[in-house]
Structure formats: structure tokens, C-alpha cells
PDB file of C-alpha atoms and ligand atoms in Angstrom:
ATOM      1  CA  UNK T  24       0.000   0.000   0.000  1.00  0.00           C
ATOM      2  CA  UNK T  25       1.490   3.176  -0.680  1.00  0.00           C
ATOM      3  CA  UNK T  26       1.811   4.976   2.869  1.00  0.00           C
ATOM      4  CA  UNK T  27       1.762   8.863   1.528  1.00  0.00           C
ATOM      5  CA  UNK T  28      -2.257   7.997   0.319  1.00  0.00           C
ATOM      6  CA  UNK T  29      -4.017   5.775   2.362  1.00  0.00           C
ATOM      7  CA  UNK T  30      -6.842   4.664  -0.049  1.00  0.00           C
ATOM      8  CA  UNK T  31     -10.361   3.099   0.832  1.00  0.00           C
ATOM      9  CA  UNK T  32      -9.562  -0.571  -0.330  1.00  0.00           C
ATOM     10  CA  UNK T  33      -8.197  -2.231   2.450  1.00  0.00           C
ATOM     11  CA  UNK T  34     -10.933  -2.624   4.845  1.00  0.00           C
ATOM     12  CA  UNK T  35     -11.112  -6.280   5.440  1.00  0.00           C
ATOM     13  CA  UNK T  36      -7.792  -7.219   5.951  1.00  0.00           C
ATOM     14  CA  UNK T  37      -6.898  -7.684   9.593  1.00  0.00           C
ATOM     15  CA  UNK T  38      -4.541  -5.037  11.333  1.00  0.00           C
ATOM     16  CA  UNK T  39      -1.858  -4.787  13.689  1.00  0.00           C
ATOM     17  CA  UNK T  40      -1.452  -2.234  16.269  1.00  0.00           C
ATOM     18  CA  UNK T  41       1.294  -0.868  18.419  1.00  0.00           C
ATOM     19  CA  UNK T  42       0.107   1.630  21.312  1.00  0.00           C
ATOM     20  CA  UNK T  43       3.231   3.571  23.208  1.00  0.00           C
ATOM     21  CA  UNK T  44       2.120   4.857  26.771  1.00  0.00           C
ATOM     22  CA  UNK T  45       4.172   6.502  29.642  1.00  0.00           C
ATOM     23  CA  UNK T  46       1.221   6.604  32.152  1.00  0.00           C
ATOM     24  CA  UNK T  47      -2.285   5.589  33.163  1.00  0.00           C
ATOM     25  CA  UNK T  48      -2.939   4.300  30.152  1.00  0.00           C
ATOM     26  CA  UNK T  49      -7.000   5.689  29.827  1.00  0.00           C
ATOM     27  CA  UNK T  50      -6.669   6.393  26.124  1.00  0.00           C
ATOM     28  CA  UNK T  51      -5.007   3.049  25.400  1.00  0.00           C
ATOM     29  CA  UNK T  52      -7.809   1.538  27.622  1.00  0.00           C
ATOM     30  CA  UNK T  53     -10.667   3.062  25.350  1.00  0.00           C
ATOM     31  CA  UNK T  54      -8.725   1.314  22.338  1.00  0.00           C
ATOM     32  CA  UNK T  55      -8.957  -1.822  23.990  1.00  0.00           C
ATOM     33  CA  UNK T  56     -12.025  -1.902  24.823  1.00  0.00           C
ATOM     34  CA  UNK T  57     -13.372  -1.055  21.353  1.00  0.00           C
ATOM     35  CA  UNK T  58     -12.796  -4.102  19.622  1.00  0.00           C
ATOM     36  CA  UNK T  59     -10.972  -3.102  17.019  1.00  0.00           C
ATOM     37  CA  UNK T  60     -10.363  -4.781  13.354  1.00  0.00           C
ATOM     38  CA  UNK T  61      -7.255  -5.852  14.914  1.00  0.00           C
ATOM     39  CA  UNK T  62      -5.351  -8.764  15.306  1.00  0.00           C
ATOM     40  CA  UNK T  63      -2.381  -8.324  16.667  1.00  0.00           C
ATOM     41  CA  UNK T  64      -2.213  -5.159  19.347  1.00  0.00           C
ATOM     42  CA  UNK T  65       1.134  -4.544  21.034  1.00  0.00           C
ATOM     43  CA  UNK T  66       1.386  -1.983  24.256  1.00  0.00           C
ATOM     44  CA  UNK T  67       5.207  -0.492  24.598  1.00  0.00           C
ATOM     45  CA  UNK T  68       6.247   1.924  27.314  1.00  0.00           C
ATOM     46  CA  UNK T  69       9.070   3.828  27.732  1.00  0.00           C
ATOM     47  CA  UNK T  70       8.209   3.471  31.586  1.00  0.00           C
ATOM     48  CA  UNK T  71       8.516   0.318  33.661  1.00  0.00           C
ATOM     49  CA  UNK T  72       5.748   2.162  36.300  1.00  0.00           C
ATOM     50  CA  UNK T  73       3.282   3.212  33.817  1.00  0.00           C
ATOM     51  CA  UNK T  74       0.122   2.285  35.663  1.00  0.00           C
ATOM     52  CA  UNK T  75      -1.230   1.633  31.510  1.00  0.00           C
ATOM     53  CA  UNK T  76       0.655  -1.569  31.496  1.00  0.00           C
ATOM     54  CA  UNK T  77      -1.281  -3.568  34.217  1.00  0.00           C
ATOM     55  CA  UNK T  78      -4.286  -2.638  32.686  1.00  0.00           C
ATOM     56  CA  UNK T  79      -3.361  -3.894  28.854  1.00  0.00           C
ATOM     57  CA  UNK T  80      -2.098  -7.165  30.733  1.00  0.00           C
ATOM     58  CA  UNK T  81      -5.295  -7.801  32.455  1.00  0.00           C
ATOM     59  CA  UNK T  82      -6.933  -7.830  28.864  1.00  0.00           C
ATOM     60  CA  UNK T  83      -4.138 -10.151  27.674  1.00  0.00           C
ATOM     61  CA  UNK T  84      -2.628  -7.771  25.743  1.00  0.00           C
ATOM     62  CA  UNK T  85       1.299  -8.320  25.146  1.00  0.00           C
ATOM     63  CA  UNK T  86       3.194  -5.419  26.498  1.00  0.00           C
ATOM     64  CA  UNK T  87       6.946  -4.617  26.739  1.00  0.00           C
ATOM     65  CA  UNK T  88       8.811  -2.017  27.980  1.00  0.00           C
ATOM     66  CA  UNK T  89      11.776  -0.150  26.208  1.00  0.00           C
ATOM     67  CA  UNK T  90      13.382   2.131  29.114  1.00  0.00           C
ATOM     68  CA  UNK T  91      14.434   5.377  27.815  1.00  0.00           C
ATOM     69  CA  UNK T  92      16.837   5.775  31.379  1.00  0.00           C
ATOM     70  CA  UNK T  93      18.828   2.883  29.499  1.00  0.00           C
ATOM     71  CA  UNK T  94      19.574   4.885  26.571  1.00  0.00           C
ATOM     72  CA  UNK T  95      22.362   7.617  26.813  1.00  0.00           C
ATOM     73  CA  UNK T  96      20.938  10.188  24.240  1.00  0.00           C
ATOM     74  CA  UNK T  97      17.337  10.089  22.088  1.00  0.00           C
ATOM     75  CA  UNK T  98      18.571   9.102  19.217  1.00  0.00           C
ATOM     76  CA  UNK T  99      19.678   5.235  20.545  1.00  0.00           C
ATOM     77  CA  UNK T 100      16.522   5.383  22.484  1.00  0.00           C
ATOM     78  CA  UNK T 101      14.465   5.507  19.277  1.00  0.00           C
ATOM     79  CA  UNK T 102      16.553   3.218  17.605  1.00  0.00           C
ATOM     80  CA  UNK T 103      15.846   0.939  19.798  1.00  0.00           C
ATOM     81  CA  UNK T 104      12.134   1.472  20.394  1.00  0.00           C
ATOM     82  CA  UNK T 105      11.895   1.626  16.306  1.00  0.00           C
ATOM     83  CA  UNK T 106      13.631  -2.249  16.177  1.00  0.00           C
ATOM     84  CA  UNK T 107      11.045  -3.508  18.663  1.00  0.00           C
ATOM     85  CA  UNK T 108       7.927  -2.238  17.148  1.00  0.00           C
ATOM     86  CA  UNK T 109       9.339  -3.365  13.600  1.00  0.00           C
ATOM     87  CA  UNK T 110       9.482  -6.536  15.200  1.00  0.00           C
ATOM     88  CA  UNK T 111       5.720  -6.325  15.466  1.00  0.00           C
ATOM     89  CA  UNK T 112       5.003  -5.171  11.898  1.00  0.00           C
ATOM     90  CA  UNK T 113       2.393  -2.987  12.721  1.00  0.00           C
ATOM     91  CA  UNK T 114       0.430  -1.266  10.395  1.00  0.00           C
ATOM     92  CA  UNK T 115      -0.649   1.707  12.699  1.00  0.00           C
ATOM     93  CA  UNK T 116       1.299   3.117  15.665  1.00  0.00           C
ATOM     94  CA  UNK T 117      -1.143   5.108  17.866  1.00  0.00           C
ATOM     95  CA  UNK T 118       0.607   7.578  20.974  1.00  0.00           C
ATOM     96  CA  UNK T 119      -1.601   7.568  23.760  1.00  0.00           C
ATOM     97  CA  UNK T 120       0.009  10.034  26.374  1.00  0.00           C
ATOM     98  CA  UNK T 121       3.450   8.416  25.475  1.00  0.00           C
ATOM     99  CA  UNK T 122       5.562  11.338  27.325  1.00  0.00           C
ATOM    100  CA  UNK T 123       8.796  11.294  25.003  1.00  0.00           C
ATOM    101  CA  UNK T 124       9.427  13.956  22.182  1.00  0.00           C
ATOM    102  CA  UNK T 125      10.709  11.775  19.067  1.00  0.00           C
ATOM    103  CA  UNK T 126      13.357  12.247  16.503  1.00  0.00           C
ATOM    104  CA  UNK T 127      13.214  13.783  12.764  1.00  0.00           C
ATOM    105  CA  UNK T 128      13.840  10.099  11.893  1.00  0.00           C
ATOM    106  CA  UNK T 129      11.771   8.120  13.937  1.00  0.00           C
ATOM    107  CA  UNK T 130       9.056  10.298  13.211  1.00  0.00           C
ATOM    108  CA  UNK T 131       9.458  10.214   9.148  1.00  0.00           C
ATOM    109  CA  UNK T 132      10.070   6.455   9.670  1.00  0.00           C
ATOM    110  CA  UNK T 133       6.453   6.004  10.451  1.00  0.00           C
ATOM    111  CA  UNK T 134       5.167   8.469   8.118  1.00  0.00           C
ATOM    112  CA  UNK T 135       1.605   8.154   7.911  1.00  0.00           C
ATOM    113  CA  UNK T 136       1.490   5.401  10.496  1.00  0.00           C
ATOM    114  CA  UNK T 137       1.788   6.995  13.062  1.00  0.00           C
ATOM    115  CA  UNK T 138      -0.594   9.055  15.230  1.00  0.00           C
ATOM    116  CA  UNK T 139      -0.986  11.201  18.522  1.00  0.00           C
ATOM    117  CA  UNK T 140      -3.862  12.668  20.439  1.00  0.00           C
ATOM    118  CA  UNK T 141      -3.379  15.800  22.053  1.00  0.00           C
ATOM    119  CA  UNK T 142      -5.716  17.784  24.762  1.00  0.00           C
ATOM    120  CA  UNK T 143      -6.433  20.695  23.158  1.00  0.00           C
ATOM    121  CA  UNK T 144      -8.291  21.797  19.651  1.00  0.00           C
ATOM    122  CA  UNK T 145      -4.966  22.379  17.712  1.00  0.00           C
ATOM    123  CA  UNK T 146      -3.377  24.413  16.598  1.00  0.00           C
ATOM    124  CA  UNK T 147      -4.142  25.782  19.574  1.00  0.00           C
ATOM    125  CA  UNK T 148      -2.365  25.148  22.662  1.00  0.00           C
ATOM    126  CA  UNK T 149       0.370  22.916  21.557  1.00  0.00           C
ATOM    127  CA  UNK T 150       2.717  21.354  24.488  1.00  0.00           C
ATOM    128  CA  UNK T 151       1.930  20.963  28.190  1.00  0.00           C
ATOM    129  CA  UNK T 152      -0.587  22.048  30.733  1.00  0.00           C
ATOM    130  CA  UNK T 153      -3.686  22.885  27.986  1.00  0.00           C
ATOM    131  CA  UNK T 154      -6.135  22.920  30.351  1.00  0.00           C
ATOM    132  CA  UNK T 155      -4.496  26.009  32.420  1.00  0.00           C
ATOM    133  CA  UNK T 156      -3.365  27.527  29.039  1.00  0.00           C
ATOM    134  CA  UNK T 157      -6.801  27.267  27.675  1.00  0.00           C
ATOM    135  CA  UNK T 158      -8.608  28.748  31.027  1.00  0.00           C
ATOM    136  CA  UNK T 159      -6.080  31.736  31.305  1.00  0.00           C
ATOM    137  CA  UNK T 160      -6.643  32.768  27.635  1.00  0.00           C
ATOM    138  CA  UNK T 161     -10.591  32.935  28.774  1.00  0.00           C
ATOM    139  CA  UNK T 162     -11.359  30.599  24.999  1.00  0.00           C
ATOM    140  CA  UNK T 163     -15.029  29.645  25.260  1.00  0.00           C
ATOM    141  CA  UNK T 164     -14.556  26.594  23.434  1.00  0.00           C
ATOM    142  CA  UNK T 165     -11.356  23.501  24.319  1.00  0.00           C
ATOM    143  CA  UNK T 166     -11.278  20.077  23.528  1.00  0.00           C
ATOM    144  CA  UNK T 167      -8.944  17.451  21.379  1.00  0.00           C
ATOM    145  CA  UNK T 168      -7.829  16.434  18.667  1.00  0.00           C
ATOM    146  CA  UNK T 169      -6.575  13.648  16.752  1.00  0.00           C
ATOM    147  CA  UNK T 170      -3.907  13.941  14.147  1.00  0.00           C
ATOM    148  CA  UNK T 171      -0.945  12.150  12.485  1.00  0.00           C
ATOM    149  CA  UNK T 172       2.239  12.832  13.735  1.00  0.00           C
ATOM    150  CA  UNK T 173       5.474  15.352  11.760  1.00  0.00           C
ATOM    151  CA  UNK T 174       8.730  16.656  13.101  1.00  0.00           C
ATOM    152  CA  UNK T 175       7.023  19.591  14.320  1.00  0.00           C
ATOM    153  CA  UNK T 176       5.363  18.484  17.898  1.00  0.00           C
ATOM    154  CA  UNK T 177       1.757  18.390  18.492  1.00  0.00           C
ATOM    155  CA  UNK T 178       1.467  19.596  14.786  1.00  0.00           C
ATOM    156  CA  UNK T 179       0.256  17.408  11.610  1.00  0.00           C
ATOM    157  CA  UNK T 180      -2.650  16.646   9.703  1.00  0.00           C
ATOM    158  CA  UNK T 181      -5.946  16.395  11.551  1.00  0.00           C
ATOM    159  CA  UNK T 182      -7.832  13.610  11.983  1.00  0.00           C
ATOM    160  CA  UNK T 183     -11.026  14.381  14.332  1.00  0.00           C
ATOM    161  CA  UNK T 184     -11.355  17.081  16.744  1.00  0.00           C
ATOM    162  CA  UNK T 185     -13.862  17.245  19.658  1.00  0.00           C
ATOM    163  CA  UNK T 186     -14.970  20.402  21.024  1.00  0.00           C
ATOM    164  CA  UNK T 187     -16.248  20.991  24.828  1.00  0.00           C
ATOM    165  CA  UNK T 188     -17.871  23.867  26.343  1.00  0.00           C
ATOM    166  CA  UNK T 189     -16.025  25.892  28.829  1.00  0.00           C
ATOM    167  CA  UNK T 190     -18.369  26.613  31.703  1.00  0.00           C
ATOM    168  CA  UNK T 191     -17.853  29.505  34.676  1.00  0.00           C
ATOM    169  CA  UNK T 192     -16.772  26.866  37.682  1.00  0.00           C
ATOM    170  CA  UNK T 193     -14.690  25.244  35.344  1.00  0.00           C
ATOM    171  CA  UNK T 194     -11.008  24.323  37.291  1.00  0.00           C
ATOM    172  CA  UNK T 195      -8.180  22.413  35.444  1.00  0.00           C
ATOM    173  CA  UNK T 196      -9.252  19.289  36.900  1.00  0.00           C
ATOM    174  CA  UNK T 197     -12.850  19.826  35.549  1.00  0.00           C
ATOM    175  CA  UNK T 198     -11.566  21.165  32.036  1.00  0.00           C
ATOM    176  CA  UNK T 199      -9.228  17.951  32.211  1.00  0.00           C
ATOM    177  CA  UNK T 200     -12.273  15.332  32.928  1.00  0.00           C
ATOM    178  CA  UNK T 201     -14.446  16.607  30.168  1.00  0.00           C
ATOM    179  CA  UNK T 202     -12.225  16.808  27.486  1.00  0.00           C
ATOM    180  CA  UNK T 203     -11.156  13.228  28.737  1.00  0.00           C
ATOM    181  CA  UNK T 204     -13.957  11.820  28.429  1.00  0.00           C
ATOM    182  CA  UNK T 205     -13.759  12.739  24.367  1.00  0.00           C
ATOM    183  CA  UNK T 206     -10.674  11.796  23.482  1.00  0.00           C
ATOM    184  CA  UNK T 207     -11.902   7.963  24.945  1.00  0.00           C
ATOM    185  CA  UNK T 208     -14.769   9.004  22.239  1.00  0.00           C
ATOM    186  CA  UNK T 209     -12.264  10.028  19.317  1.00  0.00           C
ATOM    187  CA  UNK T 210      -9.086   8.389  19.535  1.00  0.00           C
ATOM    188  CA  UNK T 211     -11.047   4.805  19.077  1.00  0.00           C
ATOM    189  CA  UNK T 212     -13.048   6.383  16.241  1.00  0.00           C
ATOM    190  CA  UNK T 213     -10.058   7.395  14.596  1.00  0.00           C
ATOM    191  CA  UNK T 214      -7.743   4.271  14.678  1.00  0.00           C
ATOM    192  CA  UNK T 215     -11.228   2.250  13.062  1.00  0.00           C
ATOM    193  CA  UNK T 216     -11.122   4.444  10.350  1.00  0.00           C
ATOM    194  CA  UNK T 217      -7.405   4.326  10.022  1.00  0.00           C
ATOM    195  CA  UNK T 218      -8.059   0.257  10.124  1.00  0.00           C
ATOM    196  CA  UNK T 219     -10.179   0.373   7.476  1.00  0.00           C
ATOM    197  CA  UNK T 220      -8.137   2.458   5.177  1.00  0.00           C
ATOM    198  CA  UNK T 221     -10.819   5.094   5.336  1.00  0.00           C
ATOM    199  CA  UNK T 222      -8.142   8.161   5.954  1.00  0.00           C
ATOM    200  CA  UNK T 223      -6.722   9.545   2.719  1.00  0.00           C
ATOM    201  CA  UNK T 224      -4.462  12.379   3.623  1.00  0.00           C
ATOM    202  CA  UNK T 225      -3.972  14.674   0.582  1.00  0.00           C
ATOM    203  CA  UNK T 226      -1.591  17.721   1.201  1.00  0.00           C
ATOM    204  CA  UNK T 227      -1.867  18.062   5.152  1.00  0.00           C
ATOM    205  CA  UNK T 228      -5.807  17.736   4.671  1.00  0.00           C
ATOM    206  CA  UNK T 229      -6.852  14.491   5.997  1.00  0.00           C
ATOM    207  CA  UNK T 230     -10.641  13.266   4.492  1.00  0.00           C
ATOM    208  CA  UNK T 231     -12.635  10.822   5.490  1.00  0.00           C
ATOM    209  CA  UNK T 232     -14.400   8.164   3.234  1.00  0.00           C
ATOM    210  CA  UNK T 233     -18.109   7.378   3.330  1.00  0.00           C
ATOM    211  CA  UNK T 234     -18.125   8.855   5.986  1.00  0.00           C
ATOM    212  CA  UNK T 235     -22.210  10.722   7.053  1.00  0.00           C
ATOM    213  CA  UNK T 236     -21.885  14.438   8.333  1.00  0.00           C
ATOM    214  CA  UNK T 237     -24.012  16.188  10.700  1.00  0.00           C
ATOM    215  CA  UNK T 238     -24.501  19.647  10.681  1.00  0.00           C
ATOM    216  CA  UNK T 239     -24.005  20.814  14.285  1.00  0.00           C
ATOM    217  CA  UNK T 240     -22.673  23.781  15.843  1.00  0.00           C
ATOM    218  CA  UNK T 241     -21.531  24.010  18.751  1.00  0.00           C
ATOM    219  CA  UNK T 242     -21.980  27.712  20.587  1.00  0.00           C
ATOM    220  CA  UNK T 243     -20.525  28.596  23.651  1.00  0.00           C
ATOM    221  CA  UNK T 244     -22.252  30.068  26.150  1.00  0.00           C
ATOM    222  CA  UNK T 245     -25.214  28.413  24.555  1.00  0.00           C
ATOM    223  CA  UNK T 246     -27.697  30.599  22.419  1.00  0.00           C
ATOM    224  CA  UNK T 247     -31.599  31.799  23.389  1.00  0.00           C
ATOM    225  CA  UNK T 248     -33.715  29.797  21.216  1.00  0.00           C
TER     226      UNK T 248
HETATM  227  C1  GRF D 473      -4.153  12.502  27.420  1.00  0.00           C
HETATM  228  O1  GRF D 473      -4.772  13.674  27.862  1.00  0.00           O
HETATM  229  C2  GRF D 473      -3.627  12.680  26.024  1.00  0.00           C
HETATM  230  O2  GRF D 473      -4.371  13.570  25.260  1.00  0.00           O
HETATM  231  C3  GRF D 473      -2.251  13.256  26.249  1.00  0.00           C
HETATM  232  O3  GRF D 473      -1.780  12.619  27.411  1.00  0.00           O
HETATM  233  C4  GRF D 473      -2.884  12.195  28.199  1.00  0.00           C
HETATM  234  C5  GRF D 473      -2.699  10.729  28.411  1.00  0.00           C
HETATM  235  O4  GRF D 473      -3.659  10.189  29.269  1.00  0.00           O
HETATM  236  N1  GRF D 473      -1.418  13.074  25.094  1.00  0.00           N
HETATM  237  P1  GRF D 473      -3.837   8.623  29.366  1.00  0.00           P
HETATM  238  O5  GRF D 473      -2.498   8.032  29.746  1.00  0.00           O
HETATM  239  O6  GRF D 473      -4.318   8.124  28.048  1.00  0.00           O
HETATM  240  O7  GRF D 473      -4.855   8.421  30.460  1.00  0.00           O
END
């Protein structure tokens, strides 16, 4: 299959699936649990303590860890983490909170195979602590978004973004739980589509085949009738 144009022919072949975590894992969770056209998933982490591996292990999910504290610079480390997941052949590689900036060449190894969510509607609020960015800039409208991964960090082609409401009490840890609870909506609604070579990325647009539209808008504060 040619990687730079991922057509809408390859739906019924099976798929294999790396997920890279650092953490708790809740994204890599919802992609378990949403039974997939998969068959082969893998779960890597870069950390021995990330509280995501139990969980993929309880679902009999394989799961390895490739210790960046082992690795003297980035480069090696990638190396390394790119040799296991070869290993694995997977057609998709799907970051879900994995907490390591990667290379030029680990990136544009994967071209087109390789994805990230990230808590925020980008291109806004790229990096760390969204939810406090996004409160302190007063938007009226945050959420996440799904997108394939470039050089350039929390940048590439979008995939599917959700939007959430800002409301008056809203803290961090508020802001944090709702737009939570849509990436665990997205990210598995992505990777399906991915699976079945329904994402055709065309100049740094990403479409969607067959997909049905709804027109919704979303205001914030909410409209008078
Ligand atoms: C998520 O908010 C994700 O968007 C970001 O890191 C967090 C990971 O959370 N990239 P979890 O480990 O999936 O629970």
C-alpha cells in the first residue's frame, strides 16, 4: 500500500497495532475496549511504572517495555524502540500520552502510520498544561484532537477534533475530565477508520471516506432559542 495515500480498499484485511504509553494508560484503555479490526495489538512503554501496562495485561494484551533511562541520548533510544515495534510489523502506531518527544527520523520512519492525540483543539495550545493555558486565555470553546504525527510536535494533519464547552466553575481538573472523556470518544473512532483504510491524507488535509456528516454547531455560552 502506498503509505503517503491511504486509499479506501483495504478494509477487510486484519490489522496490527502498536500503542506507546508513559502513564495511566486511559486512552489506550478506550482502544482496547473497542474491539478493534485488529489482530495483533502490542502496548510499549518507555516506563517500567506506567500504571497503563497492568491494565493492557489484564486484557491479555502483550506489552513490553523499552526504558528510555537505558539509553544515553534520544537518538539510541528511538533506535531501539523503532527495532522492537518493527518486530511487530504494525500497520498503525497510535501515541496515547506516550511522554517522550521523538526524533526527525523516527518520526518520518512512520510516516503516515503513526498518530498522537493531544488535549487541546490544535493548533491551539500545543505542548503541556492545555487545560491552564486554555482557562487563562478565557477561549469559550477547548477540547482534542486527533492527528498524524510530523517533526514539528503536536502539529500534523488532523484527523477528528472534539470540542467541549467551557463553563464559569470550570477548574483544570474539571476542564481535564471533560475533554477526557472525548478523546476515549475520538481516539477509538479514529484508529477504526485508520483500520479500514478510510483516511486519505492529501496535502496536510486528511478526508474521510463514506463517511455521514451532521450539521451541528456548537456555541458557547449556549444561544436563546
Ligand atoms: C491525554 O490527555 C492525552 O491527550 C495526552 O496525554 C494524556 C494521556 O492520558 N497526550 P492517558 O495516559 O491516556 O490516560
Amino acid at each position: 500500500m502506498n503509505r503517503q495515500q491511504l486509499l479506501c480498499d483495504s478494509r477487510s484485511l486484519m490489522k496490527s497495532l502498536v500503542i506507546l504509553i508513559s502513564g495511566r494508560g486511559s486512552n489506550m484503555k478506550a482502544l482496547l475496549d473497542a474491539k478493534l479490526p485488529t489482530e495483533n495489538i502490542t502496548v510499549i512503554s518507555n516506563n517500567p511504572k506506567a500504571a497503563g501496562l497492568a491494565v493492557a495485561e489484564e486484557r491479555g494484551v502483550q506489552t513490553l517495555v523499552v526504558n528510555h533511562r537505558n539509553y544515553s541520548d534520544r537518538v539510541s533510544f528511538d533506535t531501539a524502540l523503532a527495532e522492537k515495534i518493527d518486530g511487530y510489523q504494525p500497520d498503525l502506531i497510535v501515541l496515547a500520552g506516550f511522554m517522550r518527544i521523538l526524533s526527525d527520523r523516527f518520526v518520518n520512519r512512520y510516516q503516515n502510520r503513526l498518530i498522537n492525540i493531544h488535549p487541546s483543539l490544535l493548533p491551539s495550545f500545543p505542548g503541556l498544561k492545555t487545560h491552564a493555558s486554555a482557562l487563562h486565555e478565557g477561549v469559550k470553546i477547548h477540547g482534542c484532537t486527533v492527528h498524524f504525527v510530523t517533526p514539528k510536535v503536536d502539529y500534523g494533519p488532523i484527523i477528528l477534533q472534539a470540542a467541549v464547552p467551557i463553563l464559569p466553575d470550570d477548574t483544570e481538573q474539571i476542564l481535564a475530565a471533560r475533554v477526557l472523556q472525548q478523546e476515549h470518544y475520538v481516539y477509538p473512532q479514529a484508529v477504526r477508520w485508520f483500520l479500514e483504510g478510510r483516511l486519505k491524507n492529501i496535502e496536510n488535509r486528511v478526508e474521510i471516506c463514506e463517511t455521514t456528516t451532521r450539521n451541528t454547531v456548537l456555541y458557547s455560552p449556549g444561544l436563546p432559542e
